[in-house]
Amino acid sequence: MEEKSRDFIREIIDADLASGKHKEITTRFPPEPNGYLHIGHAKSIYTNFGIAEEFAGKCNLRFDDTNPVKEDVEYVDAIKRDVEWLGFKWSDIHFASDYFDRMYLLAEQLITMGLAYVCDLSPEETKTYRGFASKPGKNSPYRNRTVEENLDLFRAMKKGEFPQGSRTLRAKIDMSSPTMCLRDPHMYRILKKDHHRTGNKWCIYPMYDFAHCLEDSTEQITHSLCTLEFEPNRPLYNWYLEKLDIFRSRQIEFARLNLSYTVVSKRYLRKLVEENFVTGWDDPRMPTLSGLKRRGVSPAAIRNFCSVIGLAKRNSTVDIALLENKIREDLNKTAPRVMSVLNPIKLVIENYPADKTEHFDYVVNPEDESAGVRPTPFTRELYIERDDFMEDPPKKFFRMGPGREVRLRYAYLVTCTSVIKDENDNIMEIRCTYDPDTKGGNAPDGRRVRGTLHWVSADHSFPVEVRLYDRLFNKENPMDNEEGEDFTSSINPDSLTVITNCLVENHMKNENPGFICQFERKGYFCIDPDSTPEKMIFNRTITLRDSWKKKKKHK
Ligand code: ATP
Ligand code: MG
């Protein structure tokens, strides 16, 4: 069960419901369709949808598509898919661009009220006029235009009569306010760019601060949850709603998710895609939801992760090991076990008949009795992992070595008798004998063996490609760089290792992309969509244990 704790947002909602301020609550998740969703968004989705569910309210999915420059339908579709995949259903779906007419009318209303004006200052001039936190700004020379003049100019702006960037619409608030966002913020800009939904209807577009509160208010969002960087803009959010006297949504900020060894902002992830550091938004190394999905991470693991990190008012960085542990915890319960050999070496059982095949009961998932058992074929010629054998093993090596007896999982105890080498002294084959009295893997006389090895039958396995992934960055905070360096300089050069000719059991041929299993002793793996009937590809989702802790200690 996912645990829900009482955090400051839930406390606010409790109070609003208790006081009768709201009978029902509505939240929203408002991504800008300019990239794919990432694990940071998962926190926001989990919070918004989770809270709505918990309080029997509504949560809308809204595309904040007010900037036609970077947005695209590809992203809209991907975002919908990812939200559904994560396990949430929106009440309504909206596009901010559907409100452009209403926003325009409300802007005219502010002009009529004497609370907005058309300004001809250039961006540089606007900056100098704005002042600093410690220094009041100066009024724009265009601030005192009459209502009629402003309406005329704004309508002409809308018609496309002025060049891009030549004029803006600004709210008339207070150029000396200690709250910087209240120093006559921009409401509209001229942008002669087609929009992926409204086409060429508009050549003026609303600014985020003006648009967002109107979107929330139009949808009667009771609690507008956003990340801390919007806290300074809250007075402006409230100013617009108050002056226009429309539904008052309440903005509440929470800490954004930062994750060690990871970058969680679309604009940086986009750089990784555009500059080919990864193969795409769904590259299994990406912290995007589509990347995590392709890697083999389940929605439940992500939701469990979001649940344990909780909601806080202060920014901090979450250790990626926490996410990795949630992934392991989930897969351990759900993933069927499979025997595969990543780096095969042949093992021949000299005293086992060449024409014989036995089937052993293989426990599909020891954590899930209902998964049952599967018959696994055993023959004279097998493959085992090359590194499960050492010719001259040290004392602590509990695997195979000359003269040593080990267990082949579920099958027999075998003892290595000899090795066959090529002219360069490379071991080509290991020979052994088995003890027929140890069927199932236990000796009747109770003698113990030092190790249990996984294996596949040479006649009942086939070669596949395996992609071993590691963390994409080798620095705890990839954004913390020396001058002149950027975050791509800490990309882990070993984040992907491709190995071919790994062997898996034949029954895996029946599985499809997306299928997740545990390769015994090797980790969790997921069939990649790049697979073809001729060549199956497996992505390593995660190792069975945290190997980074070890690596760090050795440094
Ligand atoms: P960009 O880099 O383009 O600004 P973004 O990653 O901030 O992208 P948005 O589309 O701006 O993504 O965000 C959509 C919603 O998700 C917002 O409400 C935002 O506050 C929230 N969000 C974005 N990143 C995080 C994060 N790391 N942790 C929690 N919430 C996030
Ligand atoms: Mg953002």
Coordinates of C-alpha atoms and ligand atoms in Angstrom, one line a residue:
M1 CA 0.0 0.0 0.0
E2 CA 1.1 3.5 -0.8
E3 CA 1.2 5.6 2.4
K4 CA -0.2 9.1 2.4
S5 CA 1.0 11.4 5.1
R6 CA -0.4 14.7 6.2
D7 CA 1.7 17.5 4.6
F8 CA 1.2 21.2 4.6
I9 CA -0.9 21.2 1.5
R10 CA -3.3 18.6 2.7
E11 CA -3.6 20.6 6.0
I12 CA -4.5 23.7 4.0
I13 CA -7.2 21.7 2.1
D14 CA -8.5 20.1 5.3
A15 CA -9.0 23.6 6.7
D16 CA -10.6 25.0 3.5
L17 CA -13.1 22.1 3.5
A18 CA -13.8 22.4 7.2
S19 CA -14.4 26.1 7.0
G20 CA -16.7 25.7 4.1
K21 CA -14.6 27.8 1.8
H22 CA -14.8 25.0 -0.7
K23 CA -17.2 22.2 -0.9
E24 CA -15.1 20.3 -3.5
I25 CA -11.6 20.8 -4.6
T26 CA -10.1 21.0 -8.0
T27 CA -6.4 20.8 -8.9
R28 CA -4.6 20.6 -12.2
F29 CA -1.4 19.5 -13.7
P30 CA -0.2 22.1 -16.2
P31 CA 2.8 21.0 -18.3
E32 CA 4.1 23.1 -21.2
P33 CA 4.1 20.9 -24.2
N34 CA 7.7 21.6 -25.1
G35 CA 9.3 18.3 -24.1
Y36 CA 8.6 15.0 -22.4
L37 CA 7.6 14.5 -18.8
H38 CA 10.4 13.6 -16.4
I39 CA 10.6 12.2 -12.9
G40 CA 10.2 15.7 -11.4
H41 CA 6.8 16.0 -13.2
A42 CA 5.9 12.6 -11.6
K43 CA 6.1 14.3 -8.3
S44 CA 3.7 17.1 -9.5
I45 CA 1.3 14.6 -11.1
Y46 CA 1.3 12.4 -8.0
T47 CA 0.6 15.4 -5.9
N48 CA -2.1 17.0 -8.0
F49 CA -3.9 13.8 -9.0
G50 CA -3.3 12.1 -5.7
I51 CA -4.8 14.9 -3.7
A52 CA -7.8 15.2 -6.0
E53 CA -8.4 11.5 -5.6
E54 CA -8.0 11.5 -1.9
F55 CA -10.4 14.4 -1.4
A56 CA -12.9 13.1 -4.0
G57 CA -12.2 16.2 -6.1
K58 CA -11.2 16.8 -9.6
C59 CA -7.8 17.2 -11.3
N60 CA -7.5 18.5 -14.8
L61 CA -4.7 18.0 -17.3
R62 CA -4.0 21.3 -18.8
F63 CA -1.5 22.1 -21.5
D64 CA 0.1 25.4 -20.8
D65 CA 0.6 26.2 -24.5
T66 CA 1.0 29.9 -24.5
N67 CA 4.5 30.0 -26.2
P68 CA 4.2 28.8 -29.8
V69 CA 8.0 28.9 -30.3
K70 CA 8.9 25.6 -28.6
E71 CA 5.7 23.7 -28.5
D72 CA 4.5 20.8 -30.5
V73 CA 1.7 18.2 -30.8
E74 CA 4.3 15.4 -30.5
Y75 CA 4.8 16.6 -26.9
V76 CA 1.0 16.8 -26.2
D77 CA 0.6 13.2 -27.2
A78 CA 3.6 12.0 -25.2
I79 CA 2.4 13.8 -22.1
K80 CA -1.1 12.3 -22.3
R81 CA 0.5 8.8 -22.7
D82 CA 2.8 9.3 -19.8
V83 CA 0.2 10.6 -17.4
E84 CA -2.1 7.6 -18.2
W85 CA 0.9 5.2 -17.9
L86 CA 1.6 6.6 -14.4
G87 CA -1.9 5.5 -13.5
F88 CA -3.9 8.7 -13.4
K89 CA -7.1 9.8 -15.1
W90 CA -7.8 13.5 -15.7
S91 CA -11.3 14.9 -15.1
D92 CA -11.1 17.4 -18.0
I93 CA -8.4 18.1 -20.5
H94 CA -7.8 21.7 -21.5
F95 CA -5.4 23.8 -23.5
A96 CA -4.5 27.3 -22.4
S97 CA -4.8 28.3 -26.0
D98 CA -8.6 27.5 -25.8
Y99 CA -8.8 30.5 -23.5
F100 CA -7.0 33.0 -25.7
D101 CA -10.3 34.8 -26.6
R102 CA -11.3 35.1 -22.9
M103 CA -7.8 36.2 -21.9
Y104 CA -7.9 38.9 -24.6
L105 CA -11.2 40.2 -23.4
L106 CA -9.9 40.3 -19.8
A107 CA -6.9 42.2 -20.9
E108 CA -9.2 44.8 -22.6
Q109 CA -11.1 44.9 -19.4
L110 CA -8.0 45.8 -17.4
I111 CA -7.2 48.5 -20.0
T112 CA -10.7 49.9 -19.6
M113 CA -10.3 49.9 -15.9
G114 CA -7.1 52.0 -16.4
L115 CA -5.0 49.1 -15.1
A116 CA -3.1 48.2 -18.3
Y117 CA -1.3 50.1 -21.0
V118 CA 0.5 49.6 -24.3
C119 CA 4.2 50.3 -23.8
D120 CA 6.7 51.1 -26.6
L121 CA 9.9 50.7 -24.6
S122 CA 12.4 48.3 -26.1
P123 CA 13.4 45.2 -24.0
E124 CA 16.7 46.9 -23.0
E125 CA 14.9 50.1 -22.0
T126 CA 12.3 48.2 -20.0
K127 CA 15.1 46.6 -18.1
T128 CA 16.7 49.9 -17.1
Y129 CA 13.3 51.4 -16.2
R130 CA 12.6 48.4 -13.9
G131 CA 15.4 49.1 -11.4
F132 CA 16.6 46.6 -8.8
A133 CA 15.3 45.2 -5.6
S134 CA 17.1 47.9 -3.8
K135 CA 16.4 50.7 -6.3
P136 CA 12.9 51.7 -7.3
G137 CA 12.1 51.7 -11.0
K138 CA 10.9 54.6 -13.2
N139 CA 7.5 55.0 -14.8
S140 CA 7.5 54.2 -18.5
P141 CA 6.8 57.4 -20.6
Y142 CA 3.9 55.5 -22.2
R143 CA 2.2 54.8 -18.8
N144 CA -0.3 57.6 -19.0
R145 CA -1.9 56.8 -22.4
T146 CA -5.6 57.2 -22.3
V147 CA -7.9 54.2 -22.2
E148 CA -9.0 54.9 -25.8
E149 CA -5.5 55.1 -27.1
N150 CA -4.6 51.9 -25.3
L151 CA -7.6 50.1 -26.6
D152 CA -6.8 51.3 -30.1
L153 CA -3.2 50.3 -29.9
F154 CA -3.9 46.9 -28.3
R155 CA -6.5 46.1 -31.0
A156 CA -4.0 47.1 -33.7
M157 CA -1.4 44.9 -32.0
K158 CA -3.9 42.0 -32.3
K159 CA -4.4 42.8 -35.9
G160 CA -0.7 42.5 -36.6
E161 CA -0.1 46.1 -37.5
F162 CA 3.1 46.4 -35.5
P163 CA 6.4 44.6 -35.9
Q164 CA 7.3 41.8 -33.6
G165 CA 8.8 43.1 -30.3
S166 CA 7.9 46.7 -30.9
R167 CA 5.2 47.0 -28.3
T168 CA 3.8 45.2 -25.3
L169 CA 0.8 45.3 -23.1
R170 CA 1.7 45.9 -19.4
A171 CA -0.2 45.9 -16.2
K172 CA -0.2 49.3 -14.4
I173 CA 0.7 48.5 -10.9
D174 CA 3.7 50.1 -9.1
M175 CA 7.1 50.8 -10.5
S176 CA 8.5 51.3 -7.0
S177 CA 7.1 48.1 -5.4
P178 CA 9.6 46.1 -3.4
T179 CA 8.0 43.1 -5.0
M180 CA 9.7 43.1 -8.4
C181 CA 7.0 41.2 -10.2
L182 CA 4.6 44.1 -9.5
R183 CA 6.6 46.6 -11.4
D184 CA 4.3 46.9 -14.4
P185 CA 4.7 43.3 -15.6
H186 CA 4.2 42.4 -19.3
M187 CA 0.8 40.9 -20.1
Y188 CA 1.1 40.4 -23.9
R189 CA 3.9 40.4 -26.5
I190 CA 3.8 40.5 -30.2
L191 CA 5.0 37.2 -31.6
K192 CA 4.4 36.5 -35.3
K193 CA 4.5 32.8 -35.0
D194 CA 1.9 30.1 -35.9
H195 CA 0.6 28.1 -32.9
H196 CA 0.2 24.4 -33.1
R197 CA -3.5 24.7 -32.3
T198 CA -4.6 28.2 -33.1
G199 CA -2.7 28.4 -36.4
N200 CA -2.2 32.0 -37.5
K201 CA -5.2 33.4 -35.6
W202 CA -3.0 35.2 -33.1
C203 CA 0.2 37.3 -33.3
I204 CA 0.0 38.4 -29.8
Y205 CA 0.5 35.9 -27.0
P206 CA -0.1 36.3 -23.2
M207 CA 2.8 36.1 -20.8
Y208 CA 3.0 33.2 -18.3
D209 CA 2.0 35.3 -15.2
F210 CA -1.1 36.8 -16.8
A211 CA -2.1 33.5 -18.5
H212 CA -1.6 31.0 -15.8
C213 CA -3.9 32.6 -13.1
L214 CA -6.6 33.1 -15.7
E215 CA -6.4 29.5 -16.8
D216 CA -6.7 28.4 -13.1
S217 CA -9.5 30.7 -12.5
T218 CA -11.4 29.7 -15.7
E219 CA -11.3 26.1 -14.6
Q220 CA -12.2 27.0 -11.0
I221 CA -9.1 25.4 -9.7
T222 CA -9.3 25.7 -6.0
H223 CA -5.7 24.9 -5.2
S224 CA -3.1 25.7 -7.8
L225 CA 0.0 23.7 -6.7
C226 CA 3.3 24.7 -8.2
T227 CA 7.0 24.6 -7.5
L228 CA 8.8 27.1 -5.3
E229 CA 10.3 29.2 -8.1
F230 CA 6.8 30.7 -8.6
E231 CA 6.6 32.0 -5.0
P232 CA 7.8 35.5 -5.9
N233 CA 5.1 35.7 -8.5
R234 CA 2.2 34.9 -6.2
P235 CA 1.4 38.6 -5.4
L236 CA 0.9 39.2 -9.2
Y237 CA -1.2 36.0 -9.5
N238 CA -3.5 37.4 -6.8
W239 CA -3.5 40.9 -8.2
Y240 CA -4.9 39.8 -11.6
L241 CA -7.7 37.7 -10.0
E242 CA -8.6 40.4 -7.5
K243 CA -8.7 43.3 -10.1
L244 CA -10.7 41.2 -12.6
D245 CA -12.9 40.0 -9.7
I246 CA -13.1 36.4 -11.1
F247 CA -12.8 33.0 -9.3
R248 CA -9.9 33.2 -6.8
S249 CA -7.7 30.2 -7.2
R250 CA -5.1 29.8 -4.5
Q251 CA -1.5 29.3 -5.5
I252 CA 0.5 27.0 -3.1
E253 CA 4.2 26.3 -3.7
F254 CA 6.1 23.1 -2.8
A255 CA 9.7 22.1 -3.4
R256 CA 10.7 20.8 -6.8
L257 CA 12.3 17.4 -7.0
N258 CA 16.0 17.4 -7.5
L259 CA 17.6 14.0 -7.8
S260 CA 21.3 13.2 -7.4
Y261 CA 23.2 12.1 -10.5
T262 CA 20.3 13.4 -12.6
V263 CA 19.0 16.5 -14.4
V264 CA 15.3 17.2 -13.9
S265 CA 14.4 20.1 -16.1
K266 CA 13.0 19.8 -19.6
R267 CA 15.2 22.4 -21.1
Y268 CA 18.4 20.5 -20.2
L269 CA 17.0 17.2 -21.1
R270 CA 16.1 18.7 -24.5
K271 CA 19.8 19.6 -24.9
L272 CA 20.8 15.9 -24.3
V273 CA 18.3 14.9 -27.0
E274 CA 19.1 17.6 -29.5
E275 CA 22.9 17.2 -29.2
N276 CA 22.7 13.4 -29.4
F277 CA 24.1 12.6 -26.0
V278 CA 21.3 10.1 -25.8
T279 CA 19.2 8.4 -28.5
G280 CA 16.0 10.2 -27.8
W281 CA 13.6 11.4 -25.1
D282 CA 12.9 7.7 -24.3
D283 CA 16.5 6.6 -24.1
P284 CA 16.5 4.2 -21.1
R285 CA 19.2 6.4 -19.4
M286 CA 16.9 9.5 -19.4
P287 CA 15.0 10.4 -16.3
T288 CA 11.9 10.9 -18.5
L289 CA 8.8 8.8 -17.8
S290 CA 9.1 7.3 -21.3
G291 CA 12.8 6.6 -20.7
L292 CA 12.1 4.9 -17.3
K293 CA 9.3 2.9 -18.9
R294 CA 11.5 1.7 -21.7
R295 CA 14.1 0.9 -19.1
G296 CA 11.6 -1.4 -17.3
V297 CA 10.6 0.7 -14.4
S298 CA 7.0 0.3 -13.4
P299 CA 4.5 3.1 -12.6
A300 CA 4.0 1.6 -9.2
A301 CA 7.7 2.0 -8.4
I302 CA 7.6 5.7 -9.4
R303 CA 4.4 6.3 -7.3
N304 CA 6.0 4.6 -4.3
F305 CA 9.0 6.8 -4.7
C306 CA 6.8 9.9 -4.9
S307 CA 5.0 8.8 -1.8
V308 CA 8.1 8.4 0.3
I309 CA 9.7 11.7 -0.8
G310 CA 6.6 13.6 0.3
L311 CA 6.0 17.3 0.1
A312 CA 8.2 20.0 1.6
K313 CA 8.5 23.7 1.6
R314 CA 12.3 23.7 1.2
N315 CA 14.3 22.6 -1.8
S316 CA 16.6 19.7 -1.3
T317 CA 18.2 16.9 -3.3
V318 CA 16.9 13.4 -3.1
D319 CA 19.4 10.5 -3.3
I320 CA 18.8 8.6 -6.5
A321 CA 19.5 5.4 -4.5
L322 CA 16.1 5.9 -3.0
L323 CA 14.4 5.7 -6.4
E324 CA 16.6 2.7 -7.3
N325 CA 15.6 0.9 -4.2
K326 CA 11.9 1.5 -4.9
I327 CA 12.5 0.1 -8.4
R328 CA 14.2 -3.0 -6.9
E329 CA 11.5 -3.5 -4.2
D330 CA 8.8 -3.5 -6.8
L331 CA 10.5 -5.7 -9.4
N332 CA 11.5 -8.2 -6.7
K333 CA 7.8 -8.7 -6.0
T334 CA 6.6 -8.8 -9.6
A335 CA 9.4 -9.9 -12.0
P336 CA 9.5 -13.6 -13.1
R337 CA 13.0 -15.1 -12.7
V338 CA 14.8 -16.3 -15.8
M339 CA 18.1 -18.0 -16.3
S340 CA 20.4 -16.2 -18.8
V341 CA 24.1 -16.2 -19.3
L342 CA 25.6 -12.8 -20.2
N343 CA 29.1 -13.9 -20.9
P344 CA 28.8 -17.6 -21.8
I345 CA 31.3 -20.4 -21.6
K346 CA 30.4 -23.9 -22.4
L347 CA 30.1 -26.5 -19.7
V348 CA 30.0 -30.2 -20.8
I349 CA 28.9 -32.9 -18.3
E350 CA 31.0 -35.9 -19.3
N351 CA 28.9 -38.5 -17.6
Y352 CA 25.5 -37.2 -18.7
P353 CA 24.0 -38.9 -21.7
A354 CA 24.1 -36.9 -24.9
D355 CA 20.5 -37.8 -25.9
K356 CA 18.9 -37.1 -22.6
T357 CA 16.8 -34.1 -21.6
E358 CA 15.4 -33.6 -18.1
H359 CA 13.1 -30.9 -16.9
F360 CA 13.5 -29.3 -13.5
D361 CA 10.8 -27.3 -11.7
Y362 CA 11.9 -23.7 -11.9
V363 CA 10.3 -21.4 -9.3
V364 CA 9.1 -18.5 -11.4
N365 CA 9.1 -16.0 -8.5
P366 CA 10.0 -17.0 -5.0
E367 CA 8.3 -13.8 -3.8
D368 CA 5.0 -14.7 -5.5
E369 CA 3.7 -18.2 -5.0
S370 CA 0.9 -17.7 -7.6
A371 CA 3.6 -17.4 -10.3
G372 CA 4.1 -21.2 -10.0
V373 CA 6.8 -23.3 -11.5
R374 CA 8.1 -23.7 -15.0
P375 CA 9.8 -26.8 -16.5
T376 CA 13.4 -25.9 -17.4
P377 CA 15.3 -28.2 -19.7
F378 CA 18.6 -29.6 -18.7
T379 CA 21.1 -31.3 -21.1
R380 CA 24.7 -32.6 -21.3
E381 CA 25.9 -29.3 -22.8
L382 CA 25.2 -26.1 -20.9
Y383 CA 26.5 -22.6 -20.7
I384 CA 27.5 -20.8 -17.5
E385 CA 29.0 -17.4 -16.9
R386 CA 32.6 -17.1 -17.8
D387 CA 33.4 -15.3 -14.5
D388 CA 31.8 -18.1 -12.5
F389 CA 34.9 -20.1 -13.2
M390 CA 38.5 -19.6 -12.2
E391 CA 41.4 -21.8 -13.0
D392 CA 43.3 -20.9 -9.9
P393 CA 40.6 -19.5 -7.6
P394 CA 41.4 -17.7 -4.3
K395 CA 40.0 -19.1 -1.1
K396 CA 36.9 -16.8 -1.0
F397 CA 35.8 -17.6 -4.6
F398 CA 32.7 -19.8 -4.0
R399 CA 32.1 -20.7 -7.6
M400 CA 33.6 -23.2 -10.0
G401 CA 37.3 -24.2 -10.1
P402 CA 39.2 -27.4 -11.0
G403 CA 38.2 -30.2 -8.7
R404 CA 35.5 -28.1 -7.0
E405 CA 31.9 -29.2 -6.6
V406 CA 29.2 -26.6 -7.1
R407 CA 25.4 -26.6 -7.5
L408 CA 23.7 -26.0 -10.9
R409 CA 20.6 -24.3 -9.8
Y410 CA 17.6 -26.7 -9.5
A411 CA 19.6 -29.4 -11.2
Y412 CA 22.6 -31.3 -9.9
L413 CA 25.9 -31.0 -8.1
V414 CA 28.8 -31.0 -10.6
T415 CA 32.5 -31.2 -10.2
C416 CA 34.9 -29.6 -12.6
T417 CA 37.3 -32.2 -14.1
S418 CA 39.3 -30.2 -16.8
V419 CA 39.3 -27.3 -19.1
I420 CA 39.9 -27.1 -22.9
K421 CA 42.0 -24.2 -24.2
D422 CA 42.7 -22.7 -27.5
E423 CA 46.3 -22.1 -28.8
N424 CA 46.3 -18.7 -27.0
D425 CA 45.6 -20.3 -23.6
N426 CA 42.0 -19.1 -23.6
I427 CA 39.5 -21.4 -21.9
M428 CA 37.1 -22.6 -24.6
E429 CA 35.2 -25.2 -22.6
I430 CA 34.9 -26.5 -19.1
R431 CA 34.4 -30.2 -18.4
C432 CA 32.7 -31.7 -15.4
T433 CA 30.9 -34.7 -14.0
Y434 CA 27.6 -34.8 -12.2
D435 CA 26.4 -36.8 -9.3
P436 CA 23.1 -38.5 -10.3
D437 CA 22.1 -38.8 -6.7
T438 CA 21.9 -35.0 -6.3
K439 CA 18.9 -34.4 -8.5
G440 CA 17.2 -31.1 -7.6
G441 CA 20.5 -29.8 -6.2
N442 CA 20.9 -31.5 -2.9
A443 CA 23.2 -34.3 -1.8
P444 CA 21.6 -37.2 0.1
D445 CA 24.6 -37.4 2.4
G446 CA 24.1 -33.7 3.3
R447 CA 27.5 -32.6 2.0
R448 CA 27.6 -28.9 1.3
V449 CA 28.8 -27.0 -1.8
R450 CA 30.2 -23.5 -1.9
G451 CA 28.2 -22.0 -4.6
T452 CA 25.1 -22.2 -6.8
L453 CA 25.4 -21.2 -10.5
H454 CA 22.8 -20.3 -13.0
W455 CA 23.0 -21.9 -16.4
V456 CA 21.2 -22.4 -19.7
S457 CA 21.0 -25.6 -21.8
A458 CA 23.0 -25.2 -25.1
D459 CA 20.1 -26.8 -27.0
H460 CA 17.3 -24.8 -25.4
S461 CA 18.7 -21.3 -25.4
F462 CA 19.3 -18.5 -28.0
P463 CA 21.5 -15.5 -28.4
V464 CA 20.3 -12.0 -27.5
E465 CA 21.7 -8.5 -27.2
V466 CA 21.9 -7.0 -23.7
R467 CA 22.3 -3.3 -23.0
L468 CA 23.7 -2.5 -19.6
Y469 CA 22.8 0.9 -18.4
D470 CA 24.4 2.9 -15.6
R471 CA 23.7 6.4 -14.3
L472 CA 23.9 9.0 -17.0
F473 CA 26.0 11.4 -14.9
N474 CA 29.0 10.5 -12.7
K475 CA 28.7 13.6 -10.6
E476 CA 26.3 14.0 -7.7
N477 CA 25.1 17.4 -8.8
P478 CA 25.6 17.6 -12.6
M479 CA 24.5 21.3 -12.6
D480 CA 27.3 22.3 -10.2
N481 CA 30.1 23.2 -12.6
E482 CA 33.3 25.1 -12.8
E483 CA 33.1 28.2 -15.0
G484 CA 33.2 27.4 -18.7
E485 CA 32.0 23.8 -18.1
D486 CA 28.5 22.7 -18.6
F487 CA 26.5 19.8 -17.2
T488 CA 27.3 17.6 -20.2
S489 CA 30.9 17.4 -19.1
S490 CA 29.9 15.1 -16.2
I491 CA 28.1 12.6 -18.5
N492 CA 29.2 9.1 -17.5
P493 CA 31.1 7.7 -20.4
D494 CA 30.2 4.2 -19.3
S495 CA 26.5 4.8 -19.0
L496 CA 25.8 2.2 -21.8
T497 CA 27.6 -1.1 -22.5
V498 CA 26.3 -3.3 -25.2
I499 CA 27.0 -7.0 -25.1
T500 CA 26.0 -9.4 -27.7
N501 CA 25.6 -13.2 -27.8
C502 CA 24.2 -13.4 -24.3
L503 CA 22.1 -16.5 -24.0
V504 CA 18.5 -16.8 -22.6
E505 CA 16.1 -19.7 -22.2
N506 CA 14.0 -20.5 -25.3
H507 CA 10.7 -19.7 -23.8
M508 CA 11.7 -16.0 -23.8
K509 CA 11.1 -16.0 -27.6
N510 CA 7.4 -15.7 -26.7
E511 CA 7.7 -12.5 -24.8
N512 CA 7.1 -9.0 -26.2
P513 CA 8.8 -5.6 -25.8
G514 CA 8.0 -4.3 -22.3
F515 CA 8.3 -7.7 -20.7
I516 CA 10.3 -7.4 -17.5
C517 CA 12.1 -10.3 -15.7
Q518 CA 15.0 -10.9 -13.4
F519 CA 18.0 -12.6 -14.9
E520 CA 19.1 -14.6 -11.9
R521 CA 22.1 -13.1 -10.1
K522 CA 22.4 -10.4 -12.8
G523 CA 19.6 -7.9 -12.3
Y524 CA 16.3 -6.9 -13.8
F525 CA 15.9 -6.7 -17.5
C526 CA 13.2 -5.5 -19.9
I527 CA 12.7 -6.3 -23.6
D528 CA 13.4 -3.3 -25.7
P529 CA 11.1 -2.1 -28.5
D530 CA 14.1 -2.2 -30.8
S531 CA 13.9 -6.0 -30.7
T532 CA 13.1 -7.9 -33.8
P533 CA 12.3 -11.6 -34.2
E534 CA 15.9 -12.1 -35.4
K535 CA 17.4 -10.2 -32.6
M536 CA 15.9 -9.7 -29.2
I537 CA 17.3 -6.8 -27.1
F538 CA 17.2 -6.6 -23.3
N539 CA 17.7 -3.4 -21.3
R540 CA 19.1 -3.8 -17.8
T541 CA 16.7 -1.9 -15.6
I542 CA 18.8 -2.2 -12.5
T543 CA 21.3 -4.4 -10.8
L544 CA 20.2 -6.6 -7.9
R545 CA 22.2 -4.5 -5.4
D546 CA 23.5 -1.0 -5.3
S547 CA 26.9 -1.3 -6.8
W548 CA 27.6 2.5 -6.5
K549 CA 28.0 2.4 -2.8
K550 CA 30.8 -0.1 -3.2
K551 CA 32.4 1.9 -6.0
K552 CA 32.4 5.0 -3.9
K553 CA 34.0 3.3 -0.9
H554 CA 36.9 2.1 -3.0
K555 CA 37.7 5.5 -4.3
Ligands
ATP1 P1 11.1 23.8 -18.4 O1 12.6 23.4 -18.1 O2 10.8 23.8 -19.8 O3 10.6 24.9 -17.6 P2 9.9 22.0 -16.5 O4 10.7 20.8 -16.3 O5 10.0 23.1 -15.4 O6 10.3 22.5 -17.9 P3 7.0 22.5 -16.9 O7 6.2 22.1 -18.0 O8 7.4 23.9 -16.7 O9 8.3 21.6 -16.8 O10 6.3 22.0 -15.6 C1 4.9 21.5 -15.5 C2 4.6 21.3 -14.0 O11 5.4 20.4 -13.4 C3 4.7 22.6 -13.2 O12 3.6 22.7 -12.3 C4 6.0 22.4 -12.5 O13 6.0 23.2 -11.3 C5 6.1 20.9 -12.3 N1 7.5 20.5 -12.2 C6 8.4 20.6 -13.2 N2 9.6 20.1 -12.8 C7 9.4 19.7 -11.5 C8 10.3 19.1 -10.5 N3 11.5 18.8 -10.8 N4 9.7 18.7 -9.4 C9 8.4 18.9 -9.1 N5 7.5 19.5 -10.0 C10 8.0 19.9 -11.2
MG2 MG 9.2 25.1 -15.8

